[in-house]
Amino acid sequence: MAAADPSELTRAERRRVLTALCITQLTGWGILYYAYPVMLAAVAADTGWSTSTAFGAFSLGLLASAVAAPRVGRLLDRVGPRPVMSWGSVLGVLALVGVALAPTLFWFIVAWVVVGLAQSAVLYPPAFAALTHWFGPQRVAAITTVTLAGGLAGTVFAPVTAVLLRHLSWQETTVVLAVILGAVTIPVHALALTPAWSRTSGATTGTRTVTGTSAAAGTSAAAGTSAATGTPETAEVATKVERTYVRRTARSRPFGFLLVVLALTGFGLFGATLNLIPMLTERGVGHETAAVIFGLVGVGQLAGRFGYPVLSRRLSAPVRAMVVLGFGAVMVLVLAVVEGPLTVLIAASIGAGAARGIYTLLQATSVSDRWGTRSFGALNGIATVPTTAAMVAAPAGGAFLGEVVGSYSTAFALLAVVTLIGAVLALGTGTVSTRPSGL
């Protein structure tokens, strides 16, 4: 297969890929992630399971997605996004049907674990890998566009799911959503993600090395060239070299710092924003008003993502992360200590939402901005783990923290400290030649 050099993709190919991933991320996130919380009450009422039990199955699916992410990333490096995302869509459809037909809690949990495996193959990580590979220096704008579409998934599919539940059971609703998922994402992934994919692309172009990995870079270049001949021996050598590179990079100090930063700040930002309603009602704000303010967090997410390309051009990756995450920590702290007026709380909520929105883009570009695109799928899969784990732990973790310390205000102050620590540690994620994106 010919190398998929970004410069060799035509404008029409880039437009096709970008449009396809916008459509499938909107649909995938909407059905595989945002629809279930809308169905949660109906599931609990119909089955007799507690809400925490029913939601726990969903959380286990997210954990399965995190565990599978590194392996899916390695597979994507090897075969490309088209087969991974197409078959992931098929698996997602079958898994949702399994959720609907599960006769017992055990099989319901198993089905959600399979949904999690499908999530790892069709949601942001593989899409980001495809865009990073195919768009090269223009990847930030492409990834930002896709996350803007993905950010609308809840806005589109939450009300769609609610309407379906008015007329159908939760099982029937799940099957209808599975059909929509299959009808949209399977053909789009199969027919649109067709540009050439070379597993050696990016091995020597734009790579930023870290201590202990630069020696492997030259070896990889030679192995990658030999692998192009297509002989099994050279392909095996190239595979071993890339595995060594991934292992050395993942064990380097900057990469370790990066994982800690993503975990701490993800937990802090998600824990605060997802517990915003109980924090505000604890302050005496009406539930409906609190819900409206919570909705403005989504507005902040979109606004933040619109501004990210400018930051990526002007600031190096570590400094950019410190500034954005530090800003998020300040916004959470404002929510913790300022009781009014309401306009200040609204502004801080939007600000926290902006930081959370940019957090997704920081994670998406964290590997390529520091280590280039070499073995991006594998390394990005590893970097996805703390983010997904934070998304799983943050809702209940933030609420639990509020119970332990006695108030949500105190809990938010602690979440701000956790986020601030992560922001400071971001300065330790720099590599030998980390530069602003596109420079």
PDB file of C-alpha atoms in Angstrom, residues 36 60 132 312 344:
ATOM      1  CA  TYR A  36     -28.208   5.709  27.803  1.00  0.00           C
ATOM      2  CA  LEU A  60     -17.971  -0.831  33.239  1.00  0.00           C
ATOM      3  CA  THR A 132      -3.422  13.099  12.591  1.00  0.00           C
ATOM      4  CA  SER A 312      -1.907  25.758  19.318  1.00  0.00           C
ATOM      5  CA  VAL A 344     -20.283  35.465  38.289  1.00  0.00           C
TER       6      VAL A 344
END
